[in-house]
C-alpha positions as CSV (number, residue, x, y, z in Angstrom):
1,S,31.7,47.1,52.7
2,I,30.0,50.1,51.3
3,A,27.1,49.8,53.7
4,I,29.5,49.9,56.7
5,L,31.3,53.0,55.2
6,L,28.0,54.8,54.8
7,Y,27.0,53.8,58.3
8,L,30.3,55.1,59.8
9,A,30.0,58.4,57.8
10,R,26.5,59.0,59.2
11,K,27.1,57.8,62.8
12,F,30.3,59.8,63.3
13,K,29.2,62.8,61.3
14,T,32.3,62.9,59.2
15,P,33.2,66.0,57.3
16,D,30.6,66.6,54.5
17,H,32.9,66.1,51.6
18,W,33.2,62.3,52.5
19,Y,29.4,61.7,51.9
20,P,28.0,65.1,50.8
21,S,24.7,66.4,52.0
22,D,24.2,68.2,48.7
23,L,21.9,65.8,46.8
24,Q,23.6,66.1,43.4
25,K,27.1,65.4,44.9
26,R,25.7,62.6,46.9
27,A,24.1,61.1,43.9
28,R,27.5,61.1,42.1
29,V,29.0,59.3,45.1
30,D,26.1,56.8,45.3
31,E,26.2,56.2,41.5
32,Y,29.9,55.3,41.7
33,L,29.5,53.1,44.7
34,S,26.7,51.2,43.0
35,W,28.7,50.8,39.8
36,Q,32.1,49.9,41.2
37,H,31.5,46.5,42.8
38,V,31.0,44.7,39.5
39,N,33.3,46.9,37.5
40,I,36.4,48.3,39.1
41,R,36.3,45.9,42.0
42,G,35.2,43.0,39.9
43,K,37.8,43.4,37.2
44,G,40.6,44.6,39.5
45,S,40.1,41.7,41.8
46,K,39.9,39.3,38.9
47,L,43.3,40.5,37.7
48,F,44.8,40.2,41.2
49,L,43.4,36.7,41.7
50,T,44.5,35.5,38.2
51,K,47.9,37.0,38.3
52,V,48.9,36.5,41.9
53,L,46.7,34.1,43.9
54,L,45.9,31.4,41.4
55,P,49.6,30.8,40.4
56,L,50.5,30.8,44.1
57,L,47.8,28.3,45.0
58,T,48.3,26.0,41.9
59,G,52.0,26.3,41.4
60,Q,51.2,26.8,37.7
61,P,52.1,29.8,35.7
62,L,49.4,31.9,34.2
63,S,48.8,31.6,30.4
64,P,49.6,34.8,28.6
65,E,46.2,34.6,26.7
66,K,44.3,34.5,30.0
67,L,46.2,37.4,31.5
68,E,45.7,39.4,28.3
69,G,41.9,38.9,28.4
70,V,41.6,39.7,32.1
71,T,43.8,42.8,31.6
72,E,41.6,43.9,28.7
73,E,38.5,43.6,30.8
74,L,40.1,45.9,33.4
75,N,41.2,48.4,30.8
76,I,37.6,48.7,29.5
77,V,36.3,49.7,32.9
78,L,39.2,52.0,33.6
79,K,38.3,53.9,30.4
80,Q,34.6,54.1,31.6
81,F,35.8,55.3,35.0
82,E,37.8,58.1,33.5
83,E,35.2,59.1,31.0
84,K,32.0,58.8,33.1
85,F,33.1,59.4,36.6
86,L,36.2,61.5,36.6
87,Q,35.5,63.5,33.4
88,D,37.4,66.8,33.9
89,K,36.8,67.0,37.7
90,P,39.5,66.7,40.3
91,F,37.4,64.1,42.2
92,I,34.4,61.9,41.4
93,A,31.8,64.1,43.1
94,G,33.5,67.4,42.1
95,S,36.1,69.5,43.8
96,E,36.5,67.6,47.0
97,I,37.4,64.0,47.9
98,S,34.6,61.6,48.8
99,L,34.1,58.0,49.8
100,A,33.7,57.3,46.1
101,D,37.3,58.4,45.5
102,L,38.6,56.4,48.5
103,V,36.8,53.3,47.5
104,A,37.9,53.6,43.8
105,L,41.6,54.0,44.6
106,V,41.6,51.2,47.2
107,E,40.2,48.9,44.6
108,L,42.7,50.0,41.9
109,M,45.6,49.2,44.3
110,Q,44.9,45.4,43.8
111,P,46.0,45.3,40.2
112,V,49.0,47.5,41.1
113,G,49.9,45.0,43.8
114,A,49.8,42.3,41.2
115,G,52.4,44.3,39.2
116,Y,50.1,46.0,36.7
117,D,50.8,49.7,36.8
118,L,47.5,50.9,35.4
119,F,48.4,54.6,36.1
120,E,51.5,54.5,33.9
121,E,49.8,55.3,30.6
122,R,46.8,57.2,32.0
123,P,47.9,60.7,33.0
124,K,44.3,61.7,34.1
125,L,44.1,58.7,36.4
126,A,47.6,59.2,37.7
127,E,46.8,62.9,38.6
128,W,43.6,61.8,40.3
129,R,45.5,59.2,42.3
130,R,48.0,61.9,43.4
131,R,45.2,64.1,44.6
132,V,43.5,61.3,46.5
133,E,46.8,60.3,48.2
134,E,47.5,63.9,49.1
135,A,44.0,64.4,50.6
136,V,44.3,61.2,52.7
137,G,48.0,61.7,53.5
138,K,50.7,60.0,51.4
139,Q,52.2,58.2,54.4
140,L,48.9,56.9,55.7
141,F,48.0,55.7,52.2
142,Q,51.3,53.9,51.8
143,E,50.9,52.2,55.2
144,A,47.4,51.1,54.5
145,H,48.4,49.5,51.2
146,E,51.7,48.0,52.3
147,G,50.4,44.5,52.3
148,I,48.7,44.5,48.9
149,L,51.7,46.3,47.3
150,N,53.9,43.5,48.5
151,A,51.6,40.7,47.5
152,K,53.5,39.9,44.2
153,N,56.5,39.0,46.4
154,L,54.7,36.1,48.0
């Protein structure tokens, strides 16, 4: 949860870039963390549930119309994310990675795990993903997402 991440960042005095002491940068992180739970998380999780879990539980294929609607909802928030949060910056809060970037990319991996490559036609988003993965460590990132990336194989 976001509350636990913030608690851990404060308790263990993580490097400043994760949850910046600079008030403007911190406001950008807080703004994203407040926005994401009903937008990126909400729409990304909905696509994952609709495309992977519901068919698995019900044994019924998903209707193309329903999948198209859920995908369009996600595409709308992805556009908002690029325009309002990434803009022309390397990361959400500026030039360094923060908890906002980490939370955002983790949430976006759910639709990817469902087989929807949302980075394919979004070069700005793909470049941001590459920067976040590099900042975290590509191998660690892949290990952390191994389960979700193999979910479509259930």
